PDB file of C-alpha atoms and ligand atoms in Angstrom:
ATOM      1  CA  UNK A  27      16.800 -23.817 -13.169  1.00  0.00           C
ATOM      2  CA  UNK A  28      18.029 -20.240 -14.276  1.00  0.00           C
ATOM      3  CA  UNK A  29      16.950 -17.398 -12.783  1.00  0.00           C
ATOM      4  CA  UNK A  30      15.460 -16.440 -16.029  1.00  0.00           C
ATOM      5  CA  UNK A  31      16.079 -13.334 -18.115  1.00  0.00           C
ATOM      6  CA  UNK A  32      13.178 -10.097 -18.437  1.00  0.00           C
ATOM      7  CA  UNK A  33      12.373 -11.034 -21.962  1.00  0.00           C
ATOM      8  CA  UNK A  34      12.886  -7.580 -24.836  1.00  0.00           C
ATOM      9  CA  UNK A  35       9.975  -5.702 -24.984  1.00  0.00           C
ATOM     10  CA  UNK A  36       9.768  -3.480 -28.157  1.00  0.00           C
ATOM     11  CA  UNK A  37       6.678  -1.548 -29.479  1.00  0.00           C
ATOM     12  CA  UNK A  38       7.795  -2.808 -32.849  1.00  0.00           C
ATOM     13  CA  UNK A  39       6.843  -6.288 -31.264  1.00  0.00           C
ATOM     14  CA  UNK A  40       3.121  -6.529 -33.448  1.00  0.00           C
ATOM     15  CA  UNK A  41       2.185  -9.486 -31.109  1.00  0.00           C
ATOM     16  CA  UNK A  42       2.642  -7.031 -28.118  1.00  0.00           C
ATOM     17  CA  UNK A  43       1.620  -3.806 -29.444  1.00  0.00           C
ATOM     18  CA  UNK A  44      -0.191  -4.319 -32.590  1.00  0.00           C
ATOM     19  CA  UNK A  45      -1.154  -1.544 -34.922  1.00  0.00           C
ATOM     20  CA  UNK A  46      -4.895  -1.766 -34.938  1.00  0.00           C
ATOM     21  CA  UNK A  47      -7.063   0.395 -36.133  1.00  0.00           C
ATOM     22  CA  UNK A  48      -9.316   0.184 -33.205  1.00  0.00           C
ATOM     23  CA  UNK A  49      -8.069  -1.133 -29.697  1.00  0.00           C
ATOM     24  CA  UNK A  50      -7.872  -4.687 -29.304  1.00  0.00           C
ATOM     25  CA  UNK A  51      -9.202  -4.965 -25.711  1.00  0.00           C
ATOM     26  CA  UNK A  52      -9.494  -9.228 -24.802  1.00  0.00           C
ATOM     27  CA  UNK A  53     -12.857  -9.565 -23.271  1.00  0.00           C
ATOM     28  CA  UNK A  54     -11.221 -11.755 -20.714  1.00  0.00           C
ATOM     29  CA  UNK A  55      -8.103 -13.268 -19.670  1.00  0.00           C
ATOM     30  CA  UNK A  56      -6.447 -16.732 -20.128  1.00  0.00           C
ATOM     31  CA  UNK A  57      -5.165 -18.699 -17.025  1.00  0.00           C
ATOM     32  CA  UNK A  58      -1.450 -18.315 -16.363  1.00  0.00           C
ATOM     33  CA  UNK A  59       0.646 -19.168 -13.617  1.00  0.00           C
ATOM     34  CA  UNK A  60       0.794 -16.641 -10.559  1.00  0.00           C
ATOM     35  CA  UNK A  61       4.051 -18.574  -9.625  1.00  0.00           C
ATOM     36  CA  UNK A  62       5.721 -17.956 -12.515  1.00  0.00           C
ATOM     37  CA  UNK A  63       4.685 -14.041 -12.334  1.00  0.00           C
ATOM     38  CA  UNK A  64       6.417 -14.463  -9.107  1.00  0.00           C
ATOM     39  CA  UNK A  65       9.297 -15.688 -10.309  1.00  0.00           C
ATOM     40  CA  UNK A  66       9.574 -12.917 -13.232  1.00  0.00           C
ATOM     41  CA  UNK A  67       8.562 -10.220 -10.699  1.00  0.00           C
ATOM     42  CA  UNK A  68      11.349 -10.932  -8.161  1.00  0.00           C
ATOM     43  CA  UNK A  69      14.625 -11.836 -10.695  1.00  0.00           C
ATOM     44  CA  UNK A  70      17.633 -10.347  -9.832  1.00  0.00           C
ATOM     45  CA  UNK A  71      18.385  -7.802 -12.223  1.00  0.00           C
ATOM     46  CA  UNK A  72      19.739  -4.552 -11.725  1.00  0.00           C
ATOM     47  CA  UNK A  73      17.709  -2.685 -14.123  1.00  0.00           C
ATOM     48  CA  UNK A  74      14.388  -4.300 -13.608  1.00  0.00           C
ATOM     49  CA  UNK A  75      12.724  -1.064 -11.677  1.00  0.00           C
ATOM     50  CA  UNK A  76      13.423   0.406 -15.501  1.00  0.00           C
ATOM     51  CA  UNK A  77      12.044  -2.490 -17.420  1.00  0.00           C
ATOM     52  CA  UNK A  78       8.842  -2.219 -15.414  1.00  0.00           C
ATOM     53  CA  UNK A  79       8.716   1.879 -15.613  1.00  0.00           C
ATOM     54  CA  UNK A  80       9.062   1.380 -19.409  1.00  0.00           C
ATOM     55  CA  UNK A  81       6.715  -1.641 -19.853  1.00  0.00           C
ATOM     56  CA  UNK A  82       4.041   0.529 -17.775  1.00  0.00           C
ATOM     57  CA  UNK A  83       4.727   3.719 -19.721  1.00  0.00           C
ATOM     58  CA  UNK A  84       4.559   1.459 -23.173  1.00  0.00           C
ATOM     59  CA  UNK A  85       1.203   0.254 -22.182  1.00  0.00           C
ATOM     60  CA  UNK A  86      -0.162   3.473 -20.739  1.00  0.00           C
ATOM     61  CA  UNK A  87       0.898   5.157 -24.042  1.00  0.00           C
ATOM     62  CA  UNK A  88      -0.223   2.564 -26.589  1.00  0.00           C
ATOM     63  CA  UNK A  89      -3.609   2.849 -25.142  1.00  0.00           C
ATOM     64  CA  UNK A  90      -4.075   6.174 -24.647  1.00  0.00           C
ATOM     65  CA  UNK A  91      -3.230   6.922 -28.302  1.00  0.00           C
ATOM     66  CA  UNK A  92      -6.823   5.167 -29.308  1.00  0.00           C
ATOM     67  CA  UNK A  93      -8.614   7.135 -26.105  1.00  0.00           C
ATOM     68  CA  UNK A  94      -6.949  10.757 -26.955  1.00  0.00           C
ATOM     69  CA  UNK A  95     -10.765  11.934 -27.985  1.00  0.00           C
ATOM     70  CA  UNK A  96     -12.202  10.548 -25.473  1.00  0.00           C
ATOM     71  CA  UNK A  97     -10.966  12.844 -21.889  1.00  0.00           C
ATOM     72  CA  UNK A  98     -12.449  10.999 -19.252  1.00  0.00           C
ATOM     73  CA  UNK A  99     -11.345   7.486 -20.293  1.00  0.00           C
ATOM     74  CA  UNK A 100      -7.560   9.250 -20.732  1.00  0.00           C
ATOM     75  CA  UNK A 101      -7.518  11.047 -17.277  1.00  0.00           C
ATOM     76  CA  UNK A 102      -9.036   7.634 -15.380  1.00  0.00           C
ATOM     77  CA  UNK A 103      -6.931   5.656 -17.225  1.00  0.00           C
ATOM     78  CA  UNK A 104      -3.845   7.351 -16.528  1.00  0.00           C
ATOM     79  CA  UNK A 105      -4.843   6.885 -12.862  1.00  0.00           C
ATOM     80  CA  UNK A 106      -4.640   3.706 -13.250  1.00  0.00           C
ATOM     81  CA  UNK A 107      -1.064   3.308 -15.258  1.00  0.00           C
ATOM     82  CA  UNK A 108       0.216   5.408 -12.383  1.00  0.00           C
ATOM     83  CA  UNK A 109      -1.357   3.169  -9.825  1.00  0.00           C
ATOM     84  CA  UNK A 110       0.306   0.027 -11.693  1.00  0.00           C
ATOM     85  CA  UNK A 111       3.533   2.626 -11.865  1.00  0.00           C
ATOM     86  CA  UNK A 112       3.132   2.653  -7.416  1.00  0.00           C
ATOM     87  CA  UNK A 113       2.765  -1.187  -7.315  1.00  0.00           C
ATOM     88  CA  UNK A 114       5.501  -2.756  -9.917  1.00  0.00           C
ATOM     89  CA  UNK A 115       7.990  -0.087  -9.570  1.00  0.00           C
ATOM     90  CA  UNK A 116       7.753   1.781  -6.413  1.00  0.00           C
ATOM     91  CA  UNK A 117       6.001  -0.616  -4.143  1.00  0.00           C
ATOM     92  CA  UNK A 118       4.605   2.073  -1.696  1.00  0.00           C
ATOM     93  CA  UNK A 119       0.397   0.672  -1.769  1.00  0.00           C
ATOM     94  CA  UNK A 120      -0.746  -1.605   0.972  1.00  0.00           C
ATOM     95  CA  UNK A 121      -1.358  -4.151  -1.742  1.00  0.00           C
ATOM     96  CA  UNK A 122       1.911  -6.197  -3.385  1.00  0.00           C
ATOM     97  CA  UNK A 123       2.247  -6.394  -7.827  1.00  0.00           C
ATOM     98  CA  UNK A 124       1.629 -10.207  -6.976  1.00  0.00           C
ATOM     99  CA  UNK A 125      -1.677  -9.810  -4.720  1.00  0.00           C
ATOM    100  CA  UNK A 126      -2.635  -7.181  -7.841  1.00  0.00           C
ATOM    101  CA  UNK A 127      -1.922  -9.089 -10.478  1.00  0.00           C
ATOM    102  CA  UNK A 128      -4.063 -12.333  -8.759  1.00  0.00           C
ATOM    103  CA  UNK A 129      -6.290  -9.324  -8.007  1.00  0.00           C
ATOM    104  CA  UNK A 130      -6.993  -8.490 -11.697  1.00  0.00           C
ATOM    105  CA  UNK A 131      -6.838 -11.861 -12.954  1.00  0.00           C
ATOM    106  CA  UNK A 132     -10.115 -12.704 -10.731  1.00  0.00           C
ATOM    107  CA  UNK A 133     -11.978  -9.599 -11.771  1.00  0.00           C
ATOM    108  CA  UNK A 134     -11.121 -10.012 -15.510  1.00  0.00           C
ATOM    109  CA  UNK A 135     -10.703 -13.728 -16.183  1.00  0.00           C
ATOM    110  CA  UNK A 136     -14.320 -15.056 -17.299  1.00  0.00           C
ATOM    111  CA  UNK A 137     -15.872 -12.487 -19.852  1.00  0.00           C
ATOM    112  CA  UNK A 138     -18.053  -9.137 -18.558  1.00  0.00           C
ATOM    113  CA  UNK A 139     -20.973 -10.617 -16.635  1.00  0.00           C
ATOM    114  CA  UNK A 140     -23.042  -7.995 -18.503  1.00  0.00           C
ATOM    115  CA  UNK A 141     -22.572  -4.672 -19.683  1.00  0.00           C
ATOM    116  CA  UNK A 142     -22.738  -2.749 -16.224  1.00  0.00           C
ATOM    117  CA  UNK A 143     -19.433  -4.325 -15.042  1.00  0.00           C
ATOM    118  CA  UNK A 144     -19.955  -5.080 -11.574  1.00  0.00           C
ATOM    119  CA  UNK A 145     -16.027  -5.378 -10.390  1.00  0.00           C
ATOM    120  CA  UNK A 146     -16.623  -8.437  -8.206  1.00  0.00           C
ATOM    121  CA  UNK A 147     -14.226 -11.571  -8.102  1.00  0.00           C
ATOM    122  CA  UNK A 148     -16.064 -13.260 -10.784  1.00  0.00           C
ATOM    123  CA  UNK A 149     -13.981 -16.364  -9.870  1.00  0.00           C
ATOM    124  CA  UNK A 150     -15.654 -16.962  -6.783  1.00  0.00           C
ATOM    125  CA  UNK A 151     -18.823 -15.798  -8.393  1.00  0.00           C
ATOM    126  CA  UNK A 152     -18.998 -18.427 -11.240  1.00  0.00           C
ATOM    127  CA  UNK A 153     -19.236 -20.622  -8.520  1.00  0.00           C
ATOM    128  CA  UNK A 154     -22.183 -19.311  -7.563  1.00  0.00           C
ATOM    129  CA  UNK A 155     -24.333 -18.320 -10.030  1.00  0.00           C
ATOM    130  CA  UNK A 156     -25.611 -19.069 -13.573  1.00  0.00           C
ATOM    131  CA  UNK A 157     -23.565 -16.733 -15.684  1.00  0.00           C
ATOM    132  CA  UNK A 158     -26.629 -15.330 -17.846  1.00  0.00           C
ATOM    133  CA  UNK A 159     -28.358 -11.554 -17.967  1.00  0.00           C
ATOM    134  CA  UNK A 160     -31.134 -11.874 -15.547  1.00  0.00           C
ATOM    135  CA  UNK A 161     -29.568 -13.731 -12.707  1.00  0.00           C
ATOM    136  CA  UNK A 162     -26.619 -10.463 -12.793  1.00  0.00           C
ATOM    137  CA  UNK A 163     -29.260  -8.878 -11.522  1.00  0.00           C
ATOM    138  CA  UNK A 164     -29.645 -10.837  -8.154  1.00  0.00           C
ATOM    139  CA  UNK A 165     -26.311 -10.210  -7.357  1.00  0.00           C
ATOM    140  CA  UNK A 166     -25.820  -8.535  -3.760  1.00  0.00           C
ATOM    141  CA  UNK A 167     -22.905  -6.187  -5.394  1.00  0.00           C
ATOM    142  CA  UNK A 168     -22.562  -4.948  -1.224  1.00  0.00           C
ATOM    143  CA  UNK A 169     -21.029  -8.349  -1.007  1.00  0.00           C
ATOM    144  CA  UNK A 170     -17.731  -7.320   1.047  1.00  0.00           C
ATOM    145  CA  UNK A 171     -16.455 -10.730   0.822  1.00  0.00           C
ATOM    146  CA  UNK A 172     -14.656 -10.543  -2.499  1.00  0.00           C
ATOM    147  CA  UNK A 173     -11.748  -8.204  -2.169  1.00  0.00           C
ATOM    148  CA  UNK A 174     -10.307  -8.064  -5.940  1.00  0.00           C
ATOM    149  CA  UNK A 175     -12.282  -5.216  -6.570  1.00  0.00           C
ATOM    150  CA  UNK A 176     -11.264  -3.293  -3.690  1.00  0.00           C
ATOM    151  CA  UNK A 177      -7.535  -3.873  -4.405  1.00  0.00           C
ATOM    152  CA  UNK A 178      -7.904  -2.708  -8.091  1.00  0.00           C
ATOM    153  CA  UNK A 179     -10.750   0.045  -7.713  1.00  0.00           C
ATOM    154  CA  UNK A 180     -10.912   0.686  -4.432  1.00  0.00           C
ATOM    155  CA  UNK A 181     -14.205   0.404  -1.966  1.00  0.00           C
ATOM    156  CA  UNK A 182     -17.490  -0.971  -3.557  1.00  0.00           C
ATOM    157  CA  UNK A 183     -19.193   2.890  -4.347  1.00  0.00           C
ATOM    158  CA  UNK A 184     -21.146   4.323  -7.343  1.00  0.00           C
ATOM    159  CA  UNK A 185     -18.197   6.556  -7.975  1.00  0.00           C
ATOM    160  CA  UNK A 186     -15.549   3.363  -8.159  1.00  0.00           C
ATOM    161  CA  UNK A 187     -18.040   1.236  -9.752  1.00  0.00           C
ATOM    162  CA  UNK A 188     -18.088   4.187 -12.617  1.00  0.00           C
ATOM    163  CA  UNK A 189     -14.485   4.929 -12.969  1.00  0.00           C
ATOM    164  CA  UNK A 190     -13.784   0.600 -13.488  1.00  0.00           C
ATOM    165  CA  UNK A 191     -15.790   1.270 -16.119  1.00  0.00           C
ATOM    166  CA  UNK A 192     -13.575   3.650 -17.598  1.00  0.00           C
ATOM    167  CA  UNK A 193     -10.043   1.737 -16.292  1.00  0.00           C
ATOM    168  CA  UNK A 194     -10.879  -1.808 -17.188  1.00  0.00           C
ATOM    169  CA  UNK A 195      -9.693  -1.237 -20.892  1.00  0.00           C
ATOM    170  CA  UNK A 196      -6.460  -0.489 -19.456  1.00  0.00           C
ATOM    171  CA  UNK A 197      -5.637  -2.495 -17.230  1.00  0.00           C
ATOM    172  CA  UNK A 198      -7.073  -6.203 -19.513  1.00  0.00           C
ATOM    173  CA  UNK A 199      -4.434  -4.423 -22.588  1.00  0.00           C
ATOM    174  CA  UNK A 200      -1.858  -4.488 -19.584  1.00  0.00           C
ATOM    175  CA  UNK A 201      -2.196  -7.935 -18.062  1.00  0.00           C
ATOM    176  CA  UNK A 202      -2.782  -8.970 -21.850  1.00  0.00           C
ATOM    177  CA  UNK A 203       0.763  -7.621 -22.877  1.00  0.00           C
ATOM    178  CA  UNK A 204       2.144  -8.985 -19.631  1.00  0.00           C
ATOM    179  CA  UNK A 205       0.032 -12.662 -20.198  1.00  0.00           C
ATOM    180  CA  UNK A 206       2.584 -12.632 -23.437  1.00  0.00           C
ATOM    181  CA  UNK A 207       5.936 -11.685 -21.832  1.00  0.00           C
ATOM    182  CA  UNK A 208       5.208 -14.304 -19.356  1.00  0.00           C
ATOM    183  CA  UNK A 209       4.565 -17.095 -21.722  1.00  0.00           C
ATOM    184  CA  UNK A 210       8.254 -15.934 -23.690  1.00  0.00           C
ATOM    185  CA  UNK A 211       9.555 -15.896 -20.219  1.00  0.00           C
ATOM    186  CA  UNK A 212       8.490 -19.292 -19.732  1.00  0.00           C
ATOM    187  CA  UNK A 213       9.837 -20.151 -22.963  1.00  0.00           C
ATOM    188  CA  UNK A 214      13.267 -18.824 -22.113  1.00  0.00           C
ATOM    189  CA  UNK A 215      13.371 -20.730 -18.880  1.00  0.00           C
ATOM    190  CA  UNK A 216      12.321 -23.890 -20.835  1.00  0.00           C
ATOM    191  CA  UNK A 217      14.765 -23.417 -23.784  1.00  0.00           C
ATOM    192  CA  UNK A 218      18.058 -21.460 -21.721  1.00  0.00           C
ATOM    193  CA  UNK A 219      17.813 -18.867 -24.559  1.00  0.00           C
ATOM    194  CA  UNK A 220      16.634 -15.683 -25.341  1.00  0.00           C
ATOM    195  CA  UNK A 221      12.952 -16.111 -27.879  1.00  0.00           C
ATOM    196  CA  UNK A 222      13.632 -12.769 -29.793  1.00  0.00           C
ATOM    197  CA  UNK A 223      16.528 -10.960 -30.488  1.00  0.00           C
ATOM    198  CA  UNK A 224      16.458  -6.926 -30.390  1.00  0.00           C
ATOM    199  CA  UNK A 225      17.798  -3.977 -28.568  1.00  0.00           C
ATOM    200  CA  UNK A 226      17.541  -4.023 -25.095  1.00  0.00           C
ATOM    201  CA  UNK A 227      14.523  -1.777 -23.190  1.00  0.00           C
ATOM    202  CA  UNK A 228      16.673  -2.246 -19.846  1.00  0.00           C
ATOM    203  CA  UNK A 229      19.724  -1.450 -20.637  1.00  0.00           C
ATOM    204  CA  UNK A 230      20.712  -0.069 -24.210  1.00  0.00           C
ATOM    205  CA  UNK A 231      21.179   3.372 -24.434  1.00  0.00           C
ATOM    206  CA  UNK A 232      20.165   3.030 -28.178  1.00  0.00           C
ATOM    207  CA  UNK A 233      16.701   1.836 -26.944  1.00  0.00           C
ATOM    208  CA  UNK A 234      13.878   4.126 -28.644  1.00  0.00           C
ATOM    209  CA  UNK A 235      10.224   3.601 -27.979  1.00  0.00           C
ATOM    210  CA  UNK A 236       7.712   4.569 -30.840  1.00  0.00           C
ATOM    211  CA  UNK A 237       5.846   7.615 -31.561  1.00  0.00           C
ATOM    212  CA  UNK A 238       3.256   5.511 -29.316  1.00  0.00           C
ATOM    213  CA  UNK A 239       4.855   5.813 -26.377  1.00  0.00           C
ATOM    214  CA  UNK A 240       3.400   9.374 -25.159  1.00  0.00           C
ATOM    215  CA  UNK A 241       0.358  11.599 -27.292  1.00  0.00           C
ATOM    216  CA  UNK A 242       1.232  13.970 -29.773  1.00  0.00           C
ATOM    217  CA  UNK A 243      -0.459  16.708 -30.955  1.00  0.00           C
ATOM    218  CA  UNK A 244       0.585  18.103 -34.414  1.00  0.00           C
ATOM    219  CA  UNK A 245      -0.332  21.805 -35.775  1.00  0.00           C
ATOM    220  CA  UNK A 246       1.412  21.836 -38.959  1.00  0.00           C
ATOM    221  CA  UNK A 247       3.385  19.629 -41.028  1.00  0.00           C
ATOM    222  CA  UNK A 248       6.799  19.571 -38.707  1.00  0.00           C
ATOM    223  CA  UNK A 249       4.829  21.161 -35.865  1.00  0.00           C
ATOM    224  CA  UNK A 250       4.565  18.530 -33.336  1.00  0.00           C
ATOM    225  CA  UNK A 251       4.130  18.944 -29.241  1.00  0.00           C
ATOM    226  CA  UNK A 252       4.197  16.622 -26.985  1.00  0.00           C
ATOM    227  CA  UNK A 253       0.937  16.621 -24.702  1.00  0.00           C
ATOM    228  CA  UNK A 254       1.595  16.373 -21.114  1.00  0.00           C
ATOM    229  CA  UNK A 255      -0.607  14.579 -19.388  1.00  0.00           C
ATOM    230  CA  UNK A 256      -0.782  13.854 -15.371  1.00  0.00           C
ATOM    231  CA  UNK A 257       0.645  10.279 -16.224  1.00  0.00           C
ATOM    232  CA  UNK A 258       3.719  11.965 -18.148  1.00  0.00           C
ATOM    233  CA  UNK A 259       4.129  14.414 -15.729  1.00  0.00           C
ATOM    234  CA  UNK A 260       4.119  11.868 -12.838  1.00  0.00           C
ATOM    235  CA  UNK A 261       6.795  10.041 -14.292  1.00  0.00           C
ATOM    236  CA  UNK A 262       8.828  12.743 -15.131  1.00  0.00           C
ATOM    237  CA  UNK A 263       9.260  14.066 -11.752  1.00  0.00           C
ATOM    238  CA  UNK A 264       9.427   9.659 -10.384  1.00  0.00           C
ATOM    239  CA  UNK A 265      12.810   9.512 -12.476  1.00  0.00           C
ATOM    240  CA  UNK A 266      13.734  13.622 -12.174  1.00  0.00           C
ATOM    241  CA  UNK A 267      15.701  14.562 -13.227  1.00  0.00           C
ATOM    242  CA  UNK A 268      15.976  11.603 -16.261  1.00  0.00           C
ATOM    243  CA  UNK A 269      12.792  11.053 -16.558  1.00  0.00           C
ATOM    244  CA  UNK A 270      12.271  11.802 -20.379  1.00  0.00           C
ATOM    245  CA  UNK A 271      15.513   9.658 -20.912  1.00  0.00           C
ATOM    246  CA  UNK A 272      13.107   6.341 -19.152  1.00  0.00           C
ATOM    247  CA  UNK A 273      10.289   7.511 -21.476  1.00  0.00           C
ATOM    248  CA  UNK A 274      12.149   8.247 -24.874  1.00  0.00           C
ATOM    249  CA  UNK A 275      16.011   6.570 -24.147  1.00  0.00           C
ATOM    250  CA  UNK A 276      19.246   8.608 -23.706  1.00  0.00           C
ATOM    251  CA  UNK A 277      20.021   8.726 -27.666  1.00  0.00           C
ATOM    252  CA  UNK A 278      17.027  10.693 -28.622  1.00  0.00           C
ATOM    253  CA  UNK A 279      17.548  13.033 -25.559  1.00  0.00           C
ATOM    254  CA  UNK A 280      20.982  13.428 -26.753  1.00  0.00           C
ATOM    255  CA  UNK A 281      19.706  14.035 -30.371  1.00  0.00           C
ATOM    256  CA  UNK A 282      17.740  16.576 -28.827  1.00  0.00           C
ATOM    257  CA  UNK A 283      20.551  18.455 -26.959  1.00  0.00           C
ATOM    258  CA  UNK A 284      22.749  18.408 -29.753  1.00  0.00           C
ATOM    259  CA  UNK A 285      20.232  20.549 -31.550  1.00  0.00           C
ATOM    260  CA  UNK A 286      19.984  22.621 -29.077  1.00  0.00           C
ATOM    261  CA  UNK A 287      16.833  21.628 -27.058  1.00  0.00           C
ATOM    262  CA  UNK A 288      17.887  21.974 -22.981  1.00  0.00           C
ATOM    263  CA  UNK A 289      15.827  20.282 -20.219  1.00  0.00           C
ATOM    264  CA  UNK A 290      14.118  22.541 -17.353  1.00  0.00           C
ATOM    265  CA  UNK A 291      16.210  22.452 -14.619  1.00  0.00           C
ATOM    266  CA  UNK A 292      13.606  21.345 -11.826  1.00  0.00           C
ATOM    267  CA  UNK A 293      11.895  18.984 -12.836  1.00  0.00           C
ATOM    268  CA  UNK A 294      13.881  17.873 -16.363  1.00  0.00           C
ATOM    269  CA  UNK A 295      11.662  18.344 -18.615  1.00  0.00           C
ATOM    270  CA  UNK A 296      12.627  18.512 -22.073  1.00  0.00           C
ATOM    271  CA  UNK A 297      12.411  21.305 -24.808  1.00  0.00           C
ATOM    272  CA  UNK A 298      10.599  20.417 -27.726  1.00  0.00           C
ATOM    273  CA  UNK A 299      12.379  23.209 -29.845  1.00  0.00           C
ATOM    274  CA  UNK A 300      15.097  25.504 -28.984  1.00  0.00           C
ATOM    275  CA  UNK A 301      14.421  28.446 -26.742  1.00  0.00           C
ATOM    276  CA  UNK A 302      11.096  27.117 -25.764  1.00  0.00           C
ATOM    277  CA  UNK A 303      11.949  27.558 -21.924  1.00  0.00           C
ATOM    278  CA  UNK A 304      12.425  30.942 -20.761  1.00  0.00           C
ATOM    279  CA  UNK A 305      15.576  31.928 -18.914  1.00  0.00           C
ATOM    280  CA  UNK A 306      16.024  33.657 -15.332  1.00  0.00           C
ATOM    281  CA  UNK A 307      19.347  34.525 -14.164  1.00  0.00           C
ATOM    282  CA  UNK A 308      20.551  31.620 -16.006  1.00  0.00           C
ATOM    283  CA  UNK A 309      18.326  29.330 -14.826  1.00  0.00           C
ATOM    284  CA  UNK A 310      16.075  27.255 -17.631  1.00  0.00           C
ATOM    285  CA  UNK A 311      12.724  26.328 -16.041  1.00  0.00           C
ATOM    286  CA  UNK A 312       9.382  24.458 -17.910  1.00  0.00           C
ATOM    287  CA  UNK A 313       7.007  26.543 -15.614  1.00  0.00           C
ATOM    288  CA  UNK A 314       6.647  28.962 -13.123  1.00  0.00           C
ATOM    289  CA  UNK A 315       6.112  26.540 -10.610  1.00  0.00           C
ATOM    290  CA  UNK A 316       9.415  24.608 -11.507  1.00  0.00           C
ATOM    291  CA  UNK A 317      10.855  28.224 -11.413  1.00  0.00           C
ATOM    292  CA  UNK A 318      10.163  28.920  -7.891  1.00  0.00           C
ATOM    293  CA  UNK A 319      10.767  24.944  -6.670  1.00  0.00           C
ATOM    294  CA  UNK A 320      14.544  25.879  -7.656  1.00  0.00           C
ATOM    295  CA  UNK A 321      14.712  29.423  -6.857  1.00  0.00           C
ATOM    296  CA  UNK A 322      13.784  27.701  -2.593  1.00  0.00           C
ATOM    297  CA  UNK A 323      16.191  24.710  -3.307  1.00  0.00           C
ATOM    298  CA  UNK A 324      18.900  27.170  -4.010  1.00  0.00           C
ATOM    299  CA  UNK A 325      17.859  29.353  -1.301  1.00  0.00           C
ATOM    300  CA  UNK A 326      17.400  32.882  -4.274  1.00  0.00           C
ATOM    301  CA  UNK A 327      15.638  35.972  -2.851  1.00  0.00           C
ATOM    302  CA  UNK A 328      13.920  38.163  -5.293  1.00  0.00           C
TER     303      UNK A 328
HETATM  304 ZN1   ZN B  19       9.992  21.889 -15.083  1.00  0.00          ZN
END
């Protein structure tokens, strides 16, 4: 069998990134095969570490576009995308992207026990109980024997237990979009050929992600600014100095330059109109902090 190929992703893709007027959020998840993650997870590829940055930022953008009035749920949320961001791509938590993704399928994969999610391993507790309102209540939720919650939101607290309230939207759109690229990746193994045809997310350097992709904030007509949020600027600095070339691809930061937009020089952040970056002895910096990051690295006295 072939190693397999990591199938196109593309936020045009209306089966993975529909345009709904309200966010499509599965109320639990279908069985798939953990083995089969396994063997999409570890394929030798030389540009998978930016197939999984841009998959995460896709996902962590197409949701936050339907939470952008609602702060909390954006700020949590993005914890969580750069959590996901630490396990797929940079693989410095305790816990492994296979032991997570086993992790969310057993919190997530029989619907909300009731409204008060209670993130324990509702696998294991199907077993046990009668899935209706009143026995939820006889739950022992100090249980420490069911680790999924722990691995996804941390120790059983009032604080955690509030925040997965605010995350799990998140992360059941992620695992859904992932559920699908598994089953075309399945298909390609099956069939020895690629299911869609499209650009590239890995490797073109005409990929372009949609408007989605990040929040916007527009003023007037032509007006438009990027909002920077701690999931943007995370990922930014991950990939500095290229990071908005992973989040928007390298022909739309070259569009960019060619009209005359620069990028800060610490961190690589990009202008959004010309001149929007002020200037010190020749150095272009987003912020004062990014201003004296480079004036140390290059050793300046004032
Ligand atoms: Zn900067």
């Amino acid at each position: 069998m072939s190693n397999g190929k990591l199938p196109i992703v593309s936020m045009e893709d209306e089966e993975l990134f529909p345009k709904d007027s309200v966010l499509n959020v599965p109320q639990a998840l279908p069985p798939f095969s953990f083995a089969l993650f396994e063997q999409l997870y570890n394929i030798t590829d030389e540009n998978k570490t930016i197939w999984w940055s841009r998959l995460i930022i896709s996902v962590r953008g197409y949701v936050a576009n339907y939470f952008k009035n609602e702060e909390q749920k954006l700020f949590l949320n993005d914890d969580a995308f750069i959590l996901l961001h630490k396990i797929f791509v940079e693989k410095t938590e305790p816990s492994s992207a296979i032991q997570f993704v086993e992790a969310l399928y057993n919190l997530f994969c029989i619907p909300y026990l009731a409204d008060g999610f209670i993130y324990k391993d509702q696998l294991r507790l199907s077993t046990n109980i009668q899935l209706n309102d009143e026995d939820v209540s006889i739950i022992n939720v100090d249980d420490t024997r069911f680790r999924s919650g722990e691995i996804v939101f941390g120790k059983f607290n009032e604080t955690n237990s509030a925040i997965a309230s605010y995350q799990k939207d998140g992360y059941l759109v992620f695992m859904k979009i992932l559920i699908i690229l598994l089953n075309t990746f399945a298909f390609q193994l099956k069939e020895g050929k690629e299911k869609k045809k499209g650009i590239r997310f890995d490797i073109d350097n005409e990929w372009q992600p949609d408007d989605r992709v990040v929040l916007y904030q527009q003023f007037f007509t032509g007006n438009r600014t990027w909002l920077l949020y701690d999931f943007d600027r995370y990922i930014i600095n991950f990939h500095r100095p290229n990071g908005v070339c992973v989040i928007f691809g390298r022909s739309y930061v070259e569009k960019k330059k060619r009209n005359n937009c620069h990028l800060c020089e610490a961190c690589g952040m990009l202008e959004q109109q010309p001149f929007q970056f002020p200037i010190f002895r020749n150095i272009k910096f987003c912020t004062e902090n990014c201003l004296s990051n480079l004036l140390e690295e290059r050793n300046i006295t004032l």
